[in-house]
Short mmCIF file of C-alpha atoms and ligand atoms in Angstrom, two decimals:
data_model
loop_
_atom_site.label_atom_id
_atom_site.label_comp_id
_atom_site.label_asym_id
_atom_site.label_seq_id
_atom_site.Cartn_x
_atom_site.Cartn_y
_atom_site.Cartn_z
CA UNK A 10 138.78 108.09 86.49
CA UNK A 11 136.88 109.88 89.28
CA UNK A 12 133.82 108.00 90.45
CA UNK A 13 130.49 109.24 89.16
CA UNK A 14 128.46 111.17 91.68
CA UNK A 15 124.86 112.35 91.53
CA UNK A 16 125.60 115.01 94.14
CA UNK A 17 126.26 118.17 92.16
CA UNK A 18 126.42 121.13 94.46
CA UNK A 19 124.31 124.08 93.36
CA UNK A 20 122.91 122.15 90.36
CA UNK A 21 119.67 124.09 90.58
CA UNK A 22 121.55 127.41 90.33
CA UNK A 23 123.25 126.49 87.03
CA UNK A 24 121.94 127.58 83.65
CA UNK A 25 120.26 124.93 81.50
CA UNK A 26 123.38 124.73 79.30
CA UNK A 27 125.62 124.21 82.32
CA UNK A 28 123.32 121.51 83.68
CA UNK A 29 123.34 119.73 80.34
CA UNK A 30 127.14 119.91 80.30
CA UNK A 31 127.26 118.18 83.70
CA UNK A 32 124.70 115.64 82.58
CA UNK A 33 126.62 114.99 79.40
CA UNK A 34 129.73 114.08 81.35
CA UNK A 35 127.73 111.95 83.82
CA UNK A 36 125.72 109.95 81.28
CA UNK A 37 128.21 110.03 78.44
CA UNK A 38 125.77 111.77 76.07
CA UNK A 39 126.47 112.25 72.39
CA UNK A 40 126.08 115.47 70.39
CA UNK A 41 122.76 114.10 69.10
CA UNK A 42 121.54 113.43 72.64
CA UNK A 43 122.37 116.97 73.66
CA UNK A 44 120.70 118.37 70.54
CA UNK A 45 117.55 116.41 71.46
CA UNK A 46 117.52 117.97 74.91
CA UNK A 47 118.20 121.44 73.57
CA UNK A 48 115.34 121.35 71.06
CA UNK A 49 112.66 122.13 73.70
CA UNK A 50 109.94 122.49 71.07
CA UNK A 51 106.75 124.34 71.88
CA UNK A 52 107.64 124.72 75.55
CA UNK A 53 110.50 127.22 75.50
CA UNK A 54 113.51 126.80 77.76
CA UNK A 55 112.81 129.88 79.93
CA UNK A 56 109.24 128.81 80.66
CA UNK A 57 110.28 125.24 81.39
CA UNK A 58 113.03 126.49 83.70
CA UNK A 59 110.46 128.51 85.65
CA UNK A 60 108.04 125.59 85.94
CA UNK A 61 110.20 123.02 87.76
CA UNK A 62 113.69 122.65 89.21
CA UNK A 63 116.90 121.37 87.59
CA UNK A 64 115.48 121.57 84.04
CA UNK A 65 117.60 120.06 81.26
CA UNK A 66 115.00 119.76 78.51
CA UNK A 67 111.33 119.23 77.81
CA UNK A 68 109.44 116.07 76.96
CA UNK A 69 106.90 115.92 74.15
CA UNK A 70 103.86 113.67 73.83
CA UNK A 71 101.68 113.23 70.77
CA UNK A 72 98.71 115.59 70.85
CA UNK A 73 95.63 114.13 69.17
CA UNK A 74 92.12 115.50 68.67
CA UNK A 75 89.07 113.49 69.66
CA UNK A 76 86.27 114.24 67.23
CA UNK A 77 82.45 113.92 67.28
CA UNK A 78 81.92 115.13 70.84
CA UNK A 79 78.69 116.94 71.52
CA UNK A 80 78.24 117.84 75.18
CA UNK A 81 75.20 119.70 76.46
CA UNK A 82 74.32 120.56 72.87
CA UNK A 83 77.72 122.03 72.05
CA UNK A 84 80.35 120.56 69.74
CA UNK A 85 83.94 120.22 70.92
CA UNK A 86 87.17 119.06 69.34
CA UNK A 87 89.01 117.62 72.31
CA UNK A 88 92.80 117.73 72.59
CA UNK A 89 94.31 114.59 74.11
CA UNK A 90 97.99 114.16 74.99
CA UNK A 91 99.13 110.59 75.46
CA UNK A 92 101.43 107.92 74.14
CA UNK A 93 98.95 105.02 73.87
CA UNK A 94 97.52 104.07 70.47
CA UNK A 95 93.77 103.53 69.95
CA UNK A 96 92.60 105.80 72.79
CA UNK A 97 91.82 108.87 70.67
CA UNK A 98 90.15 106.75 67.98
CA UNK A 99 88.10 104.85 70.56
CA UNK A 100 86.82 108.01 72.25
CA UNK A 101 85.96 109.58 68.88
CA UNK A 102 84.11 106.43 67.83
CA UNK A 103 81.99 106.20 70.94
CA UNK A 104 81.25 109.94 70.76
CA UNK A 105 80.02 109.51 67.18
CA UNK A 106 77.47 106.96 68.35
CA UNK A 107 75.96 109.41 70.84
CA UNK A 108 75.27 112.15 68.33
CA UNK A 109 71.96 110.70 67.12
CA UNK A 110 70.78 110.23 70.69
CA UNK A 111 71.55 113.79 71.83
CA UNK A 112 75.23 113.58 72.73
CA UNK A 113 76.50 113.74 76.29
CA UNK A 114 74.48 115.41 79.02
CA UNK A 115 76.88 116.62 81.64
CA UNK A 116 76.59 118.47 84.94
CA UNK A 117 78.65 119.22 88.00
CA UNK A 118 78.49 120.23 91.62
CA UNK A 119 79.93 123.50 92.89
CA UNK A 120 83.75 123.45 92.75
CA UNK A 121 84.18 122.83 96.47
CA UNK A 122 87.52 121.49 97.69
CA UNK A 123 88.40 120.06 101.09
CA UNK A 124 91.37 121.23 103.14
CA UNK A 125 92.42 119.08 106.09
CA UNK A 126 93.90 120.24 109.38
CA UNK A 127 95.20 117.44 111.58
CA UNK A 128 95.04 118.15 115.34
CA UNK A 129 96.62 115.71 117.79
CA UNK A 130 97.32 115.55 121.53
CA UNK A 131 94.04 117.22 122.44
CA UNK A 132 93.49 117.07 126.23
CA UNK A 133 89.66 117.27 126.04
CA UNK A 134 88.24 116.18 122.67
CA UNK A 135 84.65 117.18 123.42
CA UNK A 136 85.60 120.66 124.68
CA UNK A 137 87.92 121.15 121.70
CA UNK A 138 85.16 120.30 119.22
CA UNK A 139 82.64 122.58 120.94
CA UNK A 140 85.08 125.49 120.98
CA UNK A 141 85.99 125.09 117.31
CA UNK A 142 82.33 124.94 116.31
CA UNK A 143 81.55 128.04 118.40
CA UNK A 144 84.29 129.88 116.55
CA UNK A 145 83.31 128.59 113.13
CA UNK A 146 82.17 131.88 111.61
CA UNK A 147 85.28 133.65 112.81
CA UNK A 148 87.54 130.88 111.47
CA UNK A 149 85.84 131.07 108.07
CA UNK A 150 86.42 134.83 108.08
CA UNK A 151 90.12 134.32 108.81
CA UNK A 152 90.31 131.74 106.02
CA UNK A 153 88.63 134.08 103.54
CA UNK A 154 90.91 136.95 104.48
CA UNK A 155 93.76 134.89 102.95
CA UNK A 156 92.29 135.09 99.46
CA UNK A 157 90.24 138.25 98.79
CA UNK A 158 90.48 137.67 95.01
CA UNK A 159 88.81 134.27 95.27
CA UNK A 160 86.11 135.80 97.48
CA UNK A 161 85.64 138.62 94.96
CA UNK A 162 84.99 136.03 92.24
CA UNK A 163 82.31 134.36 94.35
CA UNK A 164 84.43 131.64 95.94
CA UNK A 165 85.95 131.20 99.38
CA UNK A 166 85.68 129.16 102.57
CA UNK A 167 82.13 127.86 102.99
CA UNK A 168 82.10 125.50 105.94
CA UNK A 169 84.15 123.78 108.60
CA UNK A 170 83.45 120.15 109.46
CA UNK A 171 84.91 118.06 112.25
CA UNK A 172 85.88 114.41 112.19
CA UNK A 173 87.30 112.39 115.04
CA UNK A 174 89.74 109.67 114.01
CA UNK A 175 91.09 106.79 116.04
CA UNK A 176 94.61 106.16 114.75
CA UNK A 177 97.64 104.05 115.68
CA UNK A 178 99.06 107.26 117.21
CA UNK A 179 95.97 107.96 119.28
CA UNK A 180 92.82 110.00 118.72
CA UNK A 181 92.96 112.94 116.34
CA UNK A 182 90.59 115.72 115.43
CA UNK A 183 90.52 116.34 111.70
CA UNK A 184 89.06 119.61 110.50
CA UNK A 185 87.70 119.81 106.98
CA UNK A 186 87.70 123.31 105.57
CA UNK A 187 85.33 123.42 102.60
CA UNK A 188 86.44 125.96 100.02
CA UNK A 189 84.69 126.95 96.81
CA UNK A 190 87.66 127.28 94.44
CA UNK A 191 85.65 128.64 91.47
CA UNK A 192 87.88 128.42 88.36
CA UNK A 193 91.05 127.45 90.22
CA UNK A 194 92.08 123.89 91.00
CA UNK A 195 92.28 125.26 94.50
CA UNK A 196 95.36 123.65 96.02
CA UNK A 197 97.13 126.94 96.70
CA UNK A 198 94.12 128.72 98.11
CA UNK A 199 93.12 125.80 100.33
CA UNK A 200 96.63 125.13 101.63
CA UNK A 201 97.17 128.79 102.42
CA UNK A 202 93.88 128.95 104.32
CA UNK A 203 94.62 125.78 106.28
CA UNK A 204 98.08 127.01 107.24
CA UNK A 205 96.66 130.35 108.34
CA UNK A 206 94.05 128.68 110.55
CA UNK A 207 96.49 126.28 112.21
CA UNK A 208 97.72 128.54 115.08
CA UNK A 209 94.13 129.52 115.93
CA UNK A 210 93.08 125.87 115.92
CA UNK A 211 95.93 124.99 118.27
CA UNK A 212 94.82 127.75 120.62
CA UNK A 213 91.18 126.68 120.55
CA UNK A 214 91.78 122.93 120.91
CA UNK A 215 94.91 123.13 123.10
CA UNK A 216 96.22 120.43 120.81
CA UNK A 217 99.05 120.23 118.31
CA UNK A 218 98.50 120.76 114.59
CA UNK A 219 100.64 118.77 112.19
CA UNK A 220 99.33 118.52 108.61
CA UNK A 221 97.50 121.38 106.85
CA UNK A 222 96.83 120.27 103.31
CA UNK A 223 94.20 119.79 100.64
CA UNK A 224 92.54 116.39 100.25
CA UNK A 225 92.57 114.93 96.75
CA UNK A 226 89.40 113.05 97.55
CA UNK A 227 87.47 116.05 96.24
CA UNK A 228 84.12 114.36 96.81
CA UNK A 229 82.15 117.61 96.80
CA UNK A 230 83.59 118.67 93.46
CA UNK A 231 82.17 116.04 91.15
CA UNK A 232 81.39 116.03 87.46
CA UNK A 233 78.84 113.74 85.87
CA UNK A 234 77.95 112.78 82.31
CA UNK A 235 75.50 110.43 80.70
CA UNK A 236 74.79 109.25 77.18
CA UNK A 237 72.51 106.85 75.40
CA UNK A 238 74.00 104.29 73.01
CA UNK A 239 71.53 102.59 70.72
CA UNK A 240 71.91 98.82 70.46
CA UNK A 241 71.95 99.22 66.69
CA UNK A 242 74.88 101.63 66.68
CA UNK A 243 76.78 99.52 69.17
CA UNK A 244 76.47 96.51 66.85
CA UNK A 245 73.37 94.75 68.14
CA UNK A 246 71.74 93.53 71.37
CA UNK A 247 74.59 91.09 71.99
CA UNK A 248 76.97 94.07 72.33
CA UNK A 249 74.70 95.68 74.94
CA UNK A 250 74.70 92.34 76.74
CA UNK A 251 78.50 92.10 76.49
CA UNK A 252 78.99 95.59 77.94
CA UNK A 253 76.59 94.87 80.80
CA UNK A 254 78.45 91.63 81.55
CA UNK A 255 81.78 93.47 81.49
CA UNK A 256 80.35 96.09 83.87
CA UNK A 257 79.06 93.39 86.23
CA UNK A 258 82.51 91.79 86.19
CA UNK A 259 84.14 95.10 87.17
CA UNK A 260 81.62 95.72 89.97
CA UNK A 261 82.27 92.26 91.41
CA UNK A 262 86.05 92.08 91.09
CA UNK A 263 88.71 94.67 92.01
CA UNK A 264 91.26 92.98 89.74
CA UNK A 265 89.04 93.71 86.75
CA UNK A 266 87.80 97.03 88.11
CA UNK A 267 91.35 98.41 88.32
CA UNK A 268 91.75 97.84 84.57
CA UNK A 269 88.21 99.03 83.82
CA UNK A 270 88.87 102.31 85.64
CA UNK A 271 92.34 102.54 84.09
CA UNK A 272 90.67 102.59 80.69
CA UNK A 273 88.44 105.45 81.83
CA UNK A 274 91.52 107.32 83.03
CA UNK A 275 93.16 106.78 79.61
CA UNK A 276 90.67 109.29 78.28
CA UNK A 277 90.56 111.52 81.34
CA UNK A 278 94.33 111.81 81.86
CA UNK A 279 94.94 112.61 78.21
CA UNK A 280 92.68 115.69 78.38
CA UNK A 281 94.10 116.62 81.78
CA UNK A 282 97.63 116.49 80.42
CA UNK A 283 96.73 118.41 77.26
CA UNK A 284 95.16 121.20 79.29
CA UNK A 285 97.95 121.38 81.88
CA UNK A 286 96.02 119.97 84.84
CA UNK A 287 97.36 118.17 87.89
CA UNK A 288 96.52 114.69 86.58
CA UNK A 289 98.01 113.01 89.67
CA UNK A 290 95.47 114.83 91.82
CA UNK A 291 92.58 113.68 89.66
CA UNK A 292 93.95 110.10 89.50
CA UNK A 293 94.27 109.98 93.29
CA UNK A 294 90.76 111.38 93.72
CA UNK A 295 89.23 109.06 91.15
CA UNK A 296 90.57 105.83 92.60
CA UNK A 297 89.92 106.81 96.20
CA UNK A 298 86.38 107.80 95.24
CA UNK A 299 85.98 104.43 93.53
CA UNK A 300 87.30 102.71 96.66
CA UNK A 301 85.00 104.51 99.07
CA UNK A 302 81.76 103.42 97.37
CA UNK A 303 79.45 100.83 98.93
CA UNK A 304 80.75 97.42 97.96
CA UNK A 305 84.43 98.40 97.96
CA UNK A 306 86.41 99.48 94.88
CA UNK A 307 83.78 100.13 92.19
CA UNK A 308 83.48 101.27 88.61
CA UNK A 309 83.48 105.01 87.93
CA UNK A 310 80.92 104.37 85.20
CA UNK A 311 77.48 102.77 85.44
CA UNK A 312 75.37 101.01 82.85
CA UNK A 313 71.79 99.95 82.42
CA UNK A 314 69.66 98.59 79.62
CA UNK A 315 66.73 100.83 78.71
CA UNK A 316 63.27 99.31 78.15
CA UNK A 317 64.01 99.65 74.41
CA UNK A 318 67.12 97.51 74.77
CA UNK A 319 69.61 100.36 74.36
CA UNK A 320 72.46 101.18 76.71
CA UNK A 321 72.39 104.10 79.14
CA UNK A 322 75.88 104.95 80.34
CA UNK A 323 76.81 107.33 83.14
CA UNK A 324 80.00 108.47 84.84
CA UNK A 325 80.58 110.45 88.00
CA UNK A 326 83.77 111.25 89.84
CA UNK A 327 85.66 114.05 91.59
CA UNK A 328 87.15 116.40 89.03
CA UNK A 329 89.45 119.04 90.52
CA UNK A 330 90.53 121.04 87.50
CA UNK A 331 91.24 124.73 87.05
CA UNK A 332 91.68 127.36 84.40
CA UNK A 333 93.57 129.90 86.49
CA UNK A 334 97.08 129.33 87.75
CA UNK A 335 99.37 126.37 87.25
CA UNK A 336 100.51 124.84 83.98
CA UNK A 337 97.17 125.71 82.33
CA UNK A 338 98.42 129.27 82.23
CA UNK A 339 102.16 128.81 81.90
CA UNK A 340 102.45 125.97 79.37
CA UNK A 341 101.90 127.45 75.89
CA UNK A 342 100.44 124.21 74.47
CA UNK A 343 98.11 123.80 77.45
CA UNK A 344 96.89 127.36 76.88
CA UNK A 345 96.32 126.52 73.24
CA UNK A 346 94.38 123.37 74.16
CA UNK A 347 92.10 125.39 76.42
CA UNK A 348 91.57 127.76 73.49
CA UNK A 349 90.75 124.81 71.17
CA UNK A 350 88.16 123.63 73.69
CA UNK A 351 86.82 127.14 74.06
CA UNK A 352 85.95 126.51 77.70
CA UNK A 353 85.20 129.48 79.91
CA UNK A 354 84.88 127.78 83.31
CA UNK A 355 86.57 124.99 85.20
CA UNK A 356 83.23 123.20 85.60
CA UNK A 357 82.73 123.16 81.82
CA UNK A 358 86.19 121.65 81.44
CA UNK A 359 85.38 119.05 84.13
CA UNK A 360 82.21 118.06 82.26
CA UNK A 361 84.12 117.59 79.00
CA UNK A 362 86.75 115.49 80.73
CA UNK A 363 84.29 113.05 82.30
CA UNK A 364 82.46 112.74 78.97
CA UNK A 365 85.71 111.61 77.37
CA UNK A 366 86.20 109.10 80.21
CA UNK A 367 82.74 107.71 79.58
CA UNK A 368 83.26 107.47 75.82
CA UNK A 369 86.55 105.72 76.43
CA UNK A 370 84.97 103.14 78.71
CA UNK A 371 82.10 102.36 76.35
CA UNK A 372 84.53 101.88 73.48
CA UNK A 373 86.83 99.67 75.57
CA UNK A 374 84.02 97.46 76.90
CA UNK A 375 82.50 97.16 73.45
CA UNK A 376 85.79 96.02 71.94
CA UNK A 377 86.77 93.81 74.88
CA UNK A 378 83.44 91.99 75.02
CA UNK A 379 83.45 91.39 71.25
CA UNK A 380 86.53 91.12 69.00
CA UNK A 381 89.05 92.05 71.74
CA UNK A 382 91.28 95.10 71.67
CA UNK A 383 94.32 93.59 70.03
CA UNK A 384 92.89 93.87 66.52
CA UNK A 385 92.64 97.66 66.81
CA UNK A 386 95.89 97.97 68.73
CA UNK A 387 97.71 95.83 66.21
CA UNK A 388 97.19 98.22 63.32
CA UNK A 389 99.12 101.01 64.96
CA UNK A 390 101.49 98.65 66.69
CA UNK A 391 102.34 96.99 63.36
CA UNK A 392 103.09 100.38 61.83
CA UNK A 393 105.39 101.20 64.75
CA UNK A 394 107.17 97.86 64.40
CA UNK A 395 107.57 98.46 60.67
CA UNK A 396 109.09 101.90 61.30
CA UNK A 397 111.41 100.47 63.96
CA UNK A 398 112.54 97.84 61.45
CA UNK A 399 113.56 100.61 59.06
CA UNK A 400 110.55 100.95 56.74
CA UNK A 401 110.30 104.28 54.94
CA UNK A 402 107.05 106.19 54.56
CA UNK A 403 106.00 104.48 51.33
CA UNK A 404 106.72 101.05 52.82
CA UNK A 405 105.21 101.25 56.30
CA UNK A 406 101.59 100.38 55.47
CA UNK A 407 102.54 97.49 53.24
CA UNK A 408 104.86 95.94 55.82
CA UNK A 409 102.27 96.47 58.57
CA UNK A 410 99.45 94.90 56.54
CA UNK A 411 101.56 91.89 55.65
CA UNK A 412 102.55 91.30 59.28
CA UNK A 413 98.89 91.49 60.37
CA UNK A 414 97.78 89.16 57.56
CA UNK A 415 100.49 86.68 58.52
CA UNK A 416 99.62 87.12 62.22
CA UNK A 417 103.22 87.77 63.16
CA UNK A 418 103.59 91.40 64.18
CA UNK A 419 107.22 91.23 65.21
CA UNK A 420 110.44 93.09 64.57
CA UNK A 421 112.12 90.12 62.85
CA UNK A 422 109.07 89.57 60.63
CA UNK A 423 109.06 93.25 59.65
CA UNK A 424 112.74 93.08 58.72
CA UNK A 425 112.16 89.95 56.65
CA UNK A 426 109.14 91.39 54.81
CA UNK A 427 110.97 94.64 54.19
CA UNK A 428 114.01 92.85 52.77
CA UNK A 429 111.80 90.78 50.45
CA UNK A 430 109.86 93.84 49.30
CA UNK A 431 113.04 95.72 48.50
CA UNK A 432 114.52 92.71 46.70
CA UNK A 433 111.46 92.55 44.45
CA UNK A 434 111.74 96.24 43.65
CA UNK A 435 115.31 96.06 42.30
C1 MEV B 515 94.18 99.69 78.06
O1 MEV B 515 95.03 100.80 78.23
C2 MEV B 515 92.83 99.95 78.68
C3 MEV B 515 91.88 98.75 78.73
O2 MEV B 515 92.57 97.66 79.33
C4 MEV B 515 90.70 99.17 79.54
C5 MEV B 515 89.78 98.03 79.93
O3 MEV B 515 90.25 96.88 80.04
O4 MEV B 515 88.60 98.31 80.19
C6 MEV B 515 91.48 98.32 77.34
#
């Protein structure tokens, strides 16, 4: 038997079928496995093959709809793609509570992204900085010449800022090119501009440029949302107190805050994924933003009790999302999700996304500070365990309910209950 090798020359040049054939031999796949890969679903093979390299299939997630959202006076049904139970229900629940108090009020800054140019080995730092600043207008012109379409739509390079860094490899001058990306996420435009400026920057600084790349800490491109939750709708003053205590815990402790912010990202990532956004970029920006606040790593949401004893909740974070280019345009389901949302601008999408993050956090803190989240989780989990144990549609709920009642949501328990149920039927 020849030894297995993961080096397959020209793999990327093969057709999808040929790649699957190679994979089949490598991983000993069955006909059913191959059929699963070949199904592709809503994302057709040709589109998938154009999106990334070495495609052998596509990967589906459940797509749910969060209900009850009213943002800036407008109602939205919000598509969420994720694998975790309870998230869609939690967001919908929290959103329902805000309807009587006016829904979510959301806003955003201009969609300004930062591009970084790293200049090293500068013989005279002061002279280099002065020269770059003198040439600022010209450099912005050169940057804008790279993307006349963006400029036509009202975007483009806006400013150039300088930062001096002391690093383990010596002093560096870091240029920040601020670019209004309008309805694009902006990575392509910003990277192209930074690369175009690099030779000029080397000439002006007499230094050496290495990196020319967008920063995911998009601190100028933030979205914000707030909502009022009445103590009554939350379940009483003790729930407001519980949420405030949970918030205080997160603000004081990075171990808790990581999980607190993870819950926010449960909501945010699901909408990002559904609408074909670069969710890694937003994740990176969110956590770095949280880490660069006064007091170290902090919550992305904030809470206060109103004089009436209700809960005012706010969220603010960088939100680099786009409606032009990328998977938002190429992925048919992402396109459909944008249509479901009916959004016309990237800033509107950003405002929806942070509202979902806020709803998610309120729901999580409410559950965590009261009955805990397992009760809610268990319902769906028990159904999944029942299905895994072989329950058919008419049996699933009964098996799940019995496992919950007996407080043993386990595969072996499901099998036992199922066997008993079936015995009784015959
Ligand atoms: C689980 O995916 C998310 C939570 O852990 C968030 C939180 O603890 O705030 C419930």
